[in-house]
mmCIF file of C-alpha atoms in Angstrom:
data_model
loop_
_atom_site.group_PDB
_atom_site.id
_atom_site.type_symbol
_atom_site.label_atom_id
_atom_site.label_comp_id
_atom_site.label_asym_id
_atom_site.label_seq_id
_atom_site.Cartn_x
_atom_site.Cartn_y
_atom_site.Cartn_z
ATOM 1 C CA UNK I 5 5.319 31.327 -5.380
ATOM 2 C CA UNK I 6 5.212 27.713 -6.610
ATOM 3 C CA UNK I 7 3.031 25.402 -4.619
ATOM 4 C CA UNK I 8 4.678 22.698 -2.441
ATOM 5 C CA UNK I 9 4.479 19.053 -3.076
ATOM 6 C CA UNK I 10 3.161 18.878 0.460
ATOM 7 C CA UNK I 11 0.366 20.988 -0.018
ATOM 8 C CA UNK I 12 -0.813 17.891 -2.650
ATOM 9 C CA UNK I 13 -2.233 14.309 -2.429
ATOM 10 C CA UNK I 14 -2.426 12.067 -4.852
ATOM 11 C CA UNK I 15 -5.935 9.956 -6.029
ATOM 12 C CA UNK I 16 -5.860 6.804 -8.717
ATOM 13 C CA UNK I 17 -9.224 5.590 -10.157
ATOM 14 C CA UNK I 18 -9.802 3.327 -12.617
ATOM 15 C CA UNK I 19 -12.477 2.175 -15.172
ATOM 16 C CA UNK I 20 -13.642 0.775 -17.954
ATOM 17 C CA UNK I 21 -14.441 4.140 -19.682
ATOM 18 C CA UNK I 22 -13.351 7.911 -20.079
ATOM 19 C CA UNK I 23 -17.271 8.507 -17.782
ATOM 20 C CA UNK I 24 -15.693 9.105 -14.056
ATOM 21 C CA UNK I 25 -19.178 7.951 -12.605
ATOM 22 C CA UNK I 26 -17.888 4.203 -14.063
ATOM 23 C CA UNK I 27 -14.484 5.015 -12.411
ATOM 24 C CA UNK I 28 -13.545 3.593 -8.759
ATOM 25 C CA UNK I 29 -10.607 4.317 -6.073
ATOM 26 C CA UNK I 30 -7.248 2.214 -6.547
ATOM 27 C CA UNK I 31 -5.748 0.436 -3.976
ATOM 28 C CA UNK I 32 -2.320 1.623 -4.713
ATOM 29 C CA UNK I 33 0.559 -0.837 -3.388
ATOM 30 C CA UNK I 34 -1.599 -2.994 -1.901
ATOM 31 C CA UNK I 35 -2.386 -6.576 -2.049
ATOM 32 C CA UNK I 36 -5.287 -6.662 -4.311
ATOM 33 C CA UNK I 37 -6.337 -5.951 -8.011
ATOM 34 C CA UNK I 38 -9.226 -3.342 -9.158
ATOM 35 C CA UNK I 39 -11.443 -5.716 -11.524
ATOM 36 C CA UNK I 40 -13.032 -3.849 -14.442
ATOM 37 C CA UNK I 41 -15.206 -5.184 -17.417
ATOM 38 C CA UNK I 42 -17.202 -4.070 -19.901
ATOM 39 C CA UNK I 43 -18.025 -5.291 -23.420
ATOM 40 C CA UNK I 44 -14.960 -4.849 -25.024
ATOM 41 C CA UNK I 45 -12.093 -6.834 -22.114
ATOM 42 C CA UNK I 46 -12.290 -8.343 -18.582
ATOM 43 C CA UNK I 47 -9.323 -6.886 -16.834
ATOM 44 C CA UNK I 48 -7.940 -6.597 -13.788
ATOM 45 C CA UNK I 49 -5.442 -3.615 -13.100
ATOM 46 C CA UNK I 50 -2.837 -2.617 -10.609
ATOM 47 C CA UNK I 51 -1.136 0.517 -9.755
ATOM 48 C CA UNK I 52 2.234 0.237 -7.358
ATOM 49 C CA UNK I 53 3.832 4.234 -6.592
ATOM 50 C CA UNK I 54 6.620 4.457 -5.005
ATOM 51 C CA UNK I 55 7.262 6.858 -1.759
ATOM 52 C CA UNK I 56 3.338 7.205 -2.232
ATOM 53 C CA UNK I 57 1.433 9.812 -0.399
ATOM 54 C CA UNK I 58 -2.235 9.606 -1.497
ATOM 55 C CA UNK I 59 -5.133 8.604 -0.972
ATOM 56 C CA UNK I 60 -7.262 6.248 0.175
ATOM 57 C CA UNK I 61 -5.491 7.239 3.650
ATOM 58 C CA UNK I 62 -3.534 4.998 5.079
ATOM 59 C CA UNK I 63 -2.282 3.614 2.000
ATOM 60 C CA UNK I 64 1.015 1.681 1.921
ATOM 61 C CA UNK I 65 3.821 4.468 0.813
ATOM 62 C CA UNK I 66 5.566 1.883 -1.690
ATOM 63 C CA UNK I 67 5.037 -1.975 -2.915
ATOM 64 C CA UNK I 68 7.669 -5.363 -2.826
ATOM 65 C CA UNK I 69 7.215 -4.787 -6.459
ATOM 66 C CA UNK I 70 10.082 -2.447 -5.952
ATOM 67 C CA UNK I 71 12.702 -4.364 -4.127
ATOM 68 C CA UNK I 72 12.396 -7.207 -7.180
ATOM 69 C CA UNK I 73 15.828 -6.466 -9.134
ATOM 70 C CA UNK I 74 14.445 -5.262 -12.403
ATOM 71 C CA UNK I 75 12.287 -2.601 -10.496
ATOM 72 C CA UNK I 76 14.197 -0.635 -7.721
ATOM 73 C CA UNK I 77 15.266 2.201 -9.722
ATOM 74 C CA UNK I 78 11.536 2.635 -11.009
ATOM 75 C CA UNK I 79 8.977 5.584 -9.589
ATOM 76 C CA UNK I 80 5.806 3.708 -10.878
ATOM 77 C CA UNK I 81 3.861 0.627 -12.531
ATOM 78 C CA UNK I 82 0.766 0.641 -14.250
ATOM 79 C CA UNK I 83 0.041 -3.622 -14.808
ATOM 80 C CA UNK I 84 -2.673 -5.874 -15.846
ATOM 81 C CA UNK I 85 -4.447 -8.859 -16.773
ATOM 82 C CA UNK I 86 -6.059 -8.366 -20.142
ATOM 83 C CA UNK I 87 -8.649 -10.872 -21.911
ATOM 84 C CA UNK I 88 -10.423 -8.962 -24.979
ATOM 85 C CA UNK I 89 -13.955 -10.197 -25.616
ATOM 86 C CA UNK I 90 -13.680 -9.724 -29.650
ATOM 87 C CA UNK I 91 -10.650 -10.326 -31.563
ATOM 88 C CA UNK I 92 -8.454 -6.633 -32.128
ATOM 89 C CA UNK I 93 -6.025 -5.899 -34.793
ATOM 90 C CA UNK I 94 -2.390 -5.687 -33.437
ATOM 91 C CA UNK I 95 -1.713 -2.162 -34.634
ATOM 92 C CA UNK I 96 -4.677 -0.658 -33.117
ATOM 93 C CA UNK I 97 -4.278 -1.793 -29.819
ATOM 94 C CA UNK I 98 -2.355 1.741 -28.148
ATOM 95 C CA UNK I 99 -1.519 2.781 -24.534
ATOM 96 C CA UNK I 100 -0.632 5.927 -23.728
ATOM 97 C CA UNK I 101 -1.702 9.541 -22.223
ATOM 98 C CA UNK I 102 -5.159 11.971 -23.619
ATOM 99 C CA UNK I 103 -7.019 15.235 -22.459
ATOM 100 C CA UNK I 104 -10.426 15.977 -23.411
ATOM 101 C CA UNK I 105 -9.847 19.743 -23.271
ATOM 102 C CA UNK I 106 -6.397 21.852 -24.748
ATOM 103 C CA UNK I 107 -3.488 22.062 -22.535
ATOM 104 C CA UNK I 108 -1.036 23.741 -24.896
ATOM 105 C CA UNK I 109 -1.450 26.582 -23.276
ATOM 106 C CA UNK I 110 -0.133 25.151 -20.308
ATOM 107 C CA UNK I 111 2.744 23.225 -21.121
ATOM 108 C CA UNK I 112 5.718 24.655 -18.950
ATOM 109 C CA UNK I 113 8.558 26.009 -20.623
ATOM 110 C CA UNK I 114 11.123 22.737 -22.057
ATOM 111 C CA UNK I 115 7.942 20.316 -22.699
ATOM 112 C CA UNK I 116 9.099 20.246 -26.410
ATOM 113 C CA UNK I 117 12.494 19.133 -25.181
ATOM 114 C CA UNK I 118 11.447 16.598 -22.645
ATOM 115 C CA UNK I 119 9.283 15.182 -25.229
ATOM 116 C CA UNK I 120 12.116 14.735 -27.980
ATOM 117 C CA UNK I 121 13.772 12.591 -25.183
ATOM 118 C CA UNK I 122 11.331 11.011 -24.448
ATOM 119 C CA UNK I 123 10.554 9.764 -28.372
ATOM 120 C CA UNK I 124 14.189 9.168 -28.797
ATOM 121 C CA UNK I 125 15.435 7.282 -25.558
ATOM 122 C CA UNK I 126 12.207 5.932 -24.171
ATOM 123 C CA UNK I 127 9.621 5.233 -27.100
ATOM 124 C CA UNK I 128 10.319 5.522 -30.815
ATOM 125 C CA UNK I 129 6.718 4.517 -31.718
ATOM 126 C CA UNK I 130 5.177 7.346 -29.359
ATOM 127 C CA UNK I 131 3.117 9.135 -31.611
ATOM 128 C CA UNK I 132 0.647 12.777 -30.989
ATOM 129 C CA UNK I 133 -0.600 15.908 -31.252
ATOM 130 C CA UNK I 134 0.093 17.957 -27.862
ATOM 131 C CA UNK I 135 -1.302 20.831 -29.210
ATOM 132 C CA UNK I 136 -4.517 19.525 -30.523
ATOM 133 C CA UNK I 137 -8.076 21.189 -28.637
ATOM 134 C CA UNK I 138 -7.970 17.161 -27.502
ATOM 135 C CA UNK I 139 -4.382 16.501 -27.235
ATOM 136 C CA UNK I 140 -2.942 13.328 -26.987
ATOM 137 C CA UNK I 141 0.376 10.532 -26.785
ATOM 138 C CA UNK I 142 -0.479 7.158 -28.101
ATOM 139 C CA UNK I 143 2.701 4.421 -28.690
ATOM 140 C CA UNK I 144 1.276 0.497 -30.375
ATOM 141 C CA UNK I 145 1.183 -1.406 -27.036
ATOM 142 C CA UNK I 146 3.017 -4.372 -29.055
ATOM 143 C CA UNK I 147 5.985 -1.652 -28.742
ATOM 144 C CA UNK I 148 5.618 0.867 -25.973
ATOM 145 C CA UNK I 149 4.503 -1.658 -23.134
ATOM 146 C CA UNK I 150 7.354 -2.595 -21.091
ATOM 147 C CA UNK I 151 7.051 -6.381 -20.632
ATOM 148 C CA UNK I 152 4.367 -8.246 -21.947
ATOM 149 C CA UNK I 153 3.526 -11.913 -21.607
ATOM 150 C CA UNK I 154 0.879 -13.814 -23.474
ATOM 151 C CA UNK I 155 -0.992 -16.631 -21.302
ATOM 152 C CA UNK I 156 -3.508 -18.875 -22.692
ATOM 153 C CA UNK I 157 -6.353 -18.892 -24.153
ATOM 154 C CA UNK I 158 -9.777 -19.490 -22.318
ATOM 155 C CA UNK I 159 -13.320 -20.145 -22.716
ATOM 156 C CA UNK I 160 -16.664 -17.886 -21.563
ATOM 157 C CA UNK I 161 -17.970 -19.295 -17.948
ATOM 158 C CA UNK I 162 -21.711 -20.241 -18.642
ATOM 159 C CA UNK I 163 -23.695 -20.943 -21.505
ATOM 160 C CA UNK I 164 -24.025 -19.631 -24.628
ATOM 161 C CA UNK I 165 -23.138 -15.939 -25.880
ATOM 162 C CA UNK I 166 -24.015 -14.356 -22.387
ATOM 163 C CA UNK I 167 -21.225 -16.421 -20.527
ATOM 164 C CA UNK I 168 -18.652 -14.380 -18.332
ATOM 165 C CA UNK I 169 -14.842 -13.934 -19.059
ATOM 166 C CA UNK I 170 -13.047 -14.718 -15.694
ATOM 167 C CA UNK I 171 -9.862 -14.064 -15.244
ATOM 168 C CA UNK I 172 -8.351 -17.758 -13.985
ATOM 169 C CA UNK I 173 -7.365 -17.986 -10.149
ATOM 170 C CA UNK I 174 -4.153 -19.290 -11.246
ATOM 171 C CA UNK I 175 -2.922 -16.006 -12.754
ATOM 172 C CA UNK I 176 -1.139 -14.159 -9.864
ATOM 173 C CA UNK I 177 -0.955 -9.831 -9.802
ATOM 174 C CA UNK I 178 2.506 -10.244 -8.712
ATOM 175 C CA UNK I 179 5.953 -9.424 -10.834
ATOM 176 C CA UNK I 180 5.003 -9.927 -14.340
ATOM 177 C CA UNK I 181 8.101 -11.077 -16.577
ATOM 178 C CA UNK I 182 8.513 -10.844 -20.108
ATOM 179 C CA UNK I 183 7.618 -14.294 -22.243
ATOM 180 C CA UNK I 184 4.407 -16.274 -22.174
ATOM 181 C CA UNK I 185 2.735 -18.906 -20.382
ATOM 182 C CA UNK I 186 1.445 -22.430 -22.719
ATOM 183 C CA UNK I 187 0.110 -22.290 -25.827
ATOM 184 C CA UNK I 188 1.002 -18.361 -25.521
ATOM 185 C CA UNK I 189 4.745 -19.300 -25.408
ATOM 186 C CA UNK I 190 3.367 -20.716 -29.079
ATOM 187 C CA UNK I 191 1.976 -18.322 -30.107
ATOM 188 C CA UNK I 192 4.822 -15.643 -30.070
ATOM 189 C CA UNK I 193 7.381 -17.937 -31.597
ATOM 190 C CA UNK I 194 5.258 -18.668 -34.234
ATOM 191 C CA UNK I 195 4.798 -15.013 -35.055
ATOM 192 C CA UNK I 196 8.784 -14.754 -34.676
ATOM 193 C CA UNK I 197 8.326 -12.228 -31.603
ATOM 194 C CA UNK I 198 11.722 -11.966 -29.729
ATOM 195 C CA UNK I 199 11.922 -13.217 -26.343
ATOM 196 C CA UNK I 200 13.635 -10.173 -25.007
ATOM 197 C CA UNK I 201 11.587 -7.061 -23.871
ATOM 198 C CA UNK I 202 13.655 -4.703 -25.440
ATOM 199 C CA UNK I 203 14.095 -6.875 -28.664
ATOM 200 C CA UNK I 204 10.611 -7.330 -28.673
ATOM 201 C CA UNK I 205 9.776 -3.580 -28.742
ATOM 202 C CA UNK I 206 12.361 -2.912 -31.250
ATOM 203 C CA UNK I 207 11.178 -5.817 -33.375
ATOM 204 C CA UNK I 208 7.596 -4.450 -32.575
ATOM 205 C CA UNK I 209 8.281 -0.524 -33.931
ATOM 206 C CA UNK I 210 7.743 -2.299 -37.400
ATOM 207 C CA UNK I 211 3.997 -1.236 -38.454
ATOM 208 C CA UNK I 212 4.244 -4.531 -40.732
ATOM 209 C CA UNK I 213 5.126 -7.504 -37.967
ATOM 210 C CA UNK I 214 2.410 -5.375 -35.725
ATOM 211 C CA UNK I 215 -0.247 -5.760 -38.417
ATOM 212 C CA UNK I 216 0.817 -9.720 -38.430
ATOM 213 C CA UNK I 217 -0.080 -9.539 -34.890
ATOM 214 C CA UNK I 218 -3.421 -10.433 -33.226
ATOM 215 C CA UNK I 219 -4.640 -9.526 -29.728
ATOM 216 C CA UNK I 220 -6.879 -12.755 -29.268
ATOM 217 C CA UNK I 221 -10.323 -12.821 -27.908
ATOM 218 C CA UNK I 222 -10.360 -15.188 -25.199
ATOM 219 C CA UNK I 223 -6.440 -15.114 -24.472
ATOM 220 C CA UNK I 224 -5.271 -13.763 -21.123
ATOM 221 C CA UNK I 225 -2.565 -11.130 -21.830
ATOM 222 C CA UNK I 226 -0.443 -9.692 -19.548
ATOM 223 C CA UNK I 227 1.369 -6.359 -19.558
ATOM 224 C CA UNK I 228 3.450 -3.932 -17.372
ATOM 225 C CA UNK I 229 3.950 -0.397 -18.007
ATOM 226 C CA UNK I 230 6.746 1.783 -15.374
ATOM 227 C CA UNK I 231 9.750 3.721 -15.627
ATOM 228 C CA UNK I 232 12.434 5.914 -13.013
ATOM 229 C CA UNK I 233 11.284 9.348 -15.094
ATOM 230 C CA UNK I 234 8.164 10.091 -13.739
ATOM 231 C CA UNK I 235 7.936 10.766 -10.060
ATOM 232 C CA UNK I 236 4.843 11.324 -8.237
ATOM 233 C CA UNK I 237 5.969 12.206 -4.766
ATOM 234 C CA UNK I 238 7.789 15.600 -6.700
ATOM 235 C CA UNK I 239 5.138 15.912 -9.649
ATOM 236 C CA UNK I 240 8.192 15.922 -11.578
ATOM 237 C CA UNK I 241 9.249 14.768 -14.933
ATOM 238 C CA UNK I 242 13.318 13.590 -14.334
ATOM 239 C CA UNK I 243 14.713 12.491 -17.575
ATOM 240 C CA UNK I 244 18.554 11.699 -18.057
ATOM 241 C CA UNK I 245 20.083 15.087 -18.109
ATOM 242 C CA UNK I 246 16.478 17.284 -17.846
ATOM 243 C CA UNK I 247 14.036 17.608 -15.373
ATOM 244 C CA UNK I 248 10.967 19.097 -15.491
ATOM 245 C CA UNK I 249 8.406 20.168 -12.324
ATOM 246 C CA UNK I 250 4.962 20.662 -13.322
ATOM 247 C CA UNK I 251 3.954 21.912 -9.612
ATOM 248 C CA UNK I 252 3.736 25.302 -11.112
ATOM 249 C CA UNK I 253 1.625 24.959 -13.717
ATOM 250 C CA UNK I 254 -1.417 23.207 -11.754
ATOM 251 C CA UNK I 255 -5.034 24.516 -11.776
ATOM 252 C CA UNK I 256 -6.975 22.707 -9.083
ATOM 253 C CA UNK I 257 -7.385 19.223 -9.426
ATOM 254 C CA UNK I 258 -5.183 18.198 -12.426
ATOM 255 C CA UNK I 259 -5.194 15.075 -14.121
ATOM 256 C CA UNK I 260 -3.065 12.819 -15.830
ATOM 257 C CA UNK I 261 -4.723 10.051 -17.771
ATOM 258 C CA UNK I 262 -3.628 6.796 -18.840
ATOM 259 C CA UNK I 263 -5.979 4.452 -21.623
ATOM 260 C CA UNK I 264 -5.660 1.378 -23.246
ATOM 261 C CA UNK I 265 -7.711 1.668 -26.531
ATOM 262 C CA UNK I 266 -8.609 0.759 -30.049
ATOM 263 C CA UNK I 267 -7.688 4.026 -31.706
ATOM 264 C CA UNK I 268 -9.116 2.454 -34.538
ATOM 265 C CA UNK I 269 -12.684 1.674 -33.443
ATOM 266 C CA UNK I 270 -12.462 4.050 -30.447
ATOM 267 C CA UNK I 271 -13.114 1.429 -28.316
ATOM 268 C CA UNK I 272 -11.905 1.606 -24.883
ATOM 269 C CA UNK I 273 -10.270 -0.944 -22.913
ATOM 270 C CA UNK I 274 -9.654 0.765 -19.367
ATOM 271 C CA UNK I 275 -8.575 3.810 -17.757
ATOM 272 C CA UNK I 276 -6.455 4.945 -15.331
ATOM 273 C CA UNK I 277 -6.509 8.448 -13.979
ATOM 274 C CA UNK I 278 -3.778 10.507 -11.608
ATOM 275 C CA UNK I 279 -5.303 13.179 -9.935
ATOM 276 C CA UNK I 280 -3.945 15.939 -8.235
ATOM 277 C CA UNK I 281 -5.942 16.828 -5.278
ATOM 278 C CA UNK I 282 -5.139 19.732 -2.748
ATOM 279 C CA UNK I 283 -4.679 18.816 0.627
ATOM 280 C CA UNK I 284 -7.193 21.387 1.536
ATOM 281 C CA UNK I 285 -9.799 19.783 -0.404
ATOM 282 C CA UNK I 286 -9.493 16.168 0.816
ATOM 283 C CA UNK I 287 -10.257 17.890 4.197
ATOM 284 C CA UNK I 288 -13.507 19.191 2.832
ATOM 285 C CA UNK I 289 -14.276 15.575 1.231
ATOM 286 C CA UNK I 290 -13.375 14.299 4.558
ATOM 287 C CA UNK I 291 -15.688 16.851 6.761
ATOM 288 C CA UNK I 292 -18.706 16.152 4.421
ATOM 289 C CA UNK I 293 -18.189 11.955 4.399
ATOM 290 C CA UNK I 294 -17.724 12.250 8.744
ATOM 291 C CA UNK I 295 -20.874 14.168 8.821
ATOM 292 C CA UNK I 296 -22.703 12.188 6.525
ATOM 293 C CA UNK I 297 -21.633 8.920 8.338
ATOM 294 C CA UNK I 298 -22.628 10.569 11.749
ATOM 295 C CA UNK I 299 -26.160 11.835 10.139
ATOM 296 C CA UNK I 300 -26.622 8.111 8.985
ATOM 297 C CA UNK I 301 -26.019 6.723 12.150
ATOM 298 C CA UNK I 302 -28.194 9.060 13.999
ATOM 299 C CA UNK I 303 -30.913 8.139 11.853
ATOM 300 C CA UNK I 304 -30.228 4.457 12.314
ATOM 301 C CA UNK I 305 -30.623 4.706 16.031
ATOM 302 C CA UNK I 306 -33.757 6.673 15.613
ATOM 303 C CA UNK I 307 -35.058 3.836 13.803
ATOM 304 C CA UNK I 308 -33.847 1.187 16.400
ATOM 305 C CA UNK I 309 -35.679 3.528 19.231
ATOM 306 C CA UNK I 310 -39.343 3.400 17.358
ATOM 307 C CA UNK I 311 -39.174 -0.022 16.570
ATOM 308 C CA UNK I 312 -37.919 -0.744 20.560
ATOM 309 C CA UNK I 313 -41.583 1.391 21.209
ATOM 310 C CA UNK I 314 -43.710 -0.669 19.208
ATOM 311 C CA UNK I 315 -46.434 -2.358 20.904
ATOM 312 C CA UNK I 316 -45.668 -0.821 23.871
ATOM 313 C CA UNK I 317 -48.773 0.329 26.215
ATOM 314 C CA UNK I 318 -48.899 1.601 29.482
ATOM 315 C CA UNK I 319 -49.828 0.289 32.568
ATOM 316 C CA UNK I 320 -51.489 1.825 35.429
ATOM 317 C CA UNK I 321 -48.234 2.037 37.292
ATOM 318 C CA UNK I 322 -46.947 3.939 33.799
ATOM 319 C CA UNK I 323 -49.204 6.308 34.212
ATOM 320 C CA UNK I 324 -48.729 7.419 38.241
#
């Protein structure tokens, strides 16, 4: 019998590498951004579900992100706030899904199909190898990402080489729209770039106009990745006319990652990982974290109680 969607919750961590020990918890819907950097981008990343039932507990079950009126037919959003620290070639730059161990032999019956609509109706420049011992489905961000806007560009905070890229105060997680903000606005009309989202992704699928592009170090990029076909509260694939459950096909805590990367280089921009996780596991997590609080705060008081003793000695009315 195929599991039940109920018997599942769903975990989002994020980082600024493929190592899970460099990975931390999403907030998903809520107010605030999860902040990664390393040496290659400062970025800041948000992750909105709708009819979300995960974890951390308590989490808000869906966002205002989809009652805007571009949004309310959509299941998910990855966005984010991008500054890169070097200078990257525009057709290197990719976003999409990779495994570091084979699942062809797990691929429910239709994948194939699914994935023909997908490269015909959703991304034309998806590109991969599902099959590989490390598969993988890459698309040039310039042409997969949904809406993209290019902001300005800043300078390091501090002196010298060792300054810090901040993301500015100014920019706002919220609703990101397609264009650009000053001298970005510049920049794509000098490269020609349409100002439409789809026309831009069309114009985009073009290996030439993407290797006249260049993502910037220093400039604050903005980008927004969703779409209706991918539900999370099912863990199922609904395309138009297919659907696809992968509920079947689960061995323990499965995974779906996301990465924005140099596939060049190899370089890794930041991560984004789905994770399956039974029900009856959280409880497990949970158990071990209560007792470990309630050890913790036994051995606090212990230490309160000694330090309350010291210096204490006894009178003769102690001792009677």
């Amino acid at each position: 019998m195929a599991p039940h969607p109920d018997e599942y919750l769903l975990r989002v961590t994020a980082g600024p590498s493929y190592d899970p020990s460099t990975h931390q918890e999403v907030p998903v819907n809520g107010p605030t951004s999860t902040h990664l950097s390393s040496t290659h981008c400062t970025a800041n990343v948000n992750v909105r579900v709708q009819n979300y039932r995960g974890l951390p507990h308590g989490s808000p079950t869906t966002s205002a992100y989809f009652s805007s009126p571009h949004h309310t037919h959509d299941q998910y959003s990855i966005s984010f706030t991008l500054i890169p620290h070097t200078t990257v070639p525009g057709n290197v730059l990719v976003f999409g899904n990779d495994f570091d161990h084979p699942v062809r032999d797990r691929l429910p019956p239709g994948f194939g199909t699914a994935l023909n609509i997908v490269k015909w109706a959703i991304d034309p420049g998806l590109d991969g190898d599902v099959y590989a011992d490390e598969p993988y489905l890459y698309g040039p961000v310039l042409s997969s990402i949904n809406v993209l806007r290019v902001g300005e560009k800043i300078s390091r905070e501090g002196e010298g080489a060792d300054g810090e890229w901040r993301i500015p105060g100014y920019v706002h997680e919220d609703v990101i729209e397609e264009g650009g903000d000053g001298d970005g606005l510049e920049v794509r009309k000098r490269k020609d770039v349409p100002d439409g989202a789809a026309q831009r992704k069309h114009w985009f699928l073009n290996e030439e106009k993407r290797k006249g592009w260049e993502w910037e170090e220093g400039r604050i990029y903005r980008g927004d990745f969703f779409n209706p076909f991918l539900d999370f509260n099912q863990f199922a694939l609904k395309l138009p006319g297919f659907q696809l459950s992968v509920l079947g096909y689960l061995n323990g805590q499965d995974s779906l990652r996301y990465v924005l990367k140099n596939r060049e280089s190899g370089d890794v921009f930041f991560v984004v990982v789905f994770t399956l996780v039974p029900k009856k596991d959280v409880e497990k997590e949970d158990a071990a974290a209560a007792g470990k609080a309630e050890g913790k705060a036994l051995e606090e008081g212990k230490g309160k109680e000694t330090k309350g003793n010291q210096g204490f000695e006894p009178t003769a009315d102690d001792l009677d």
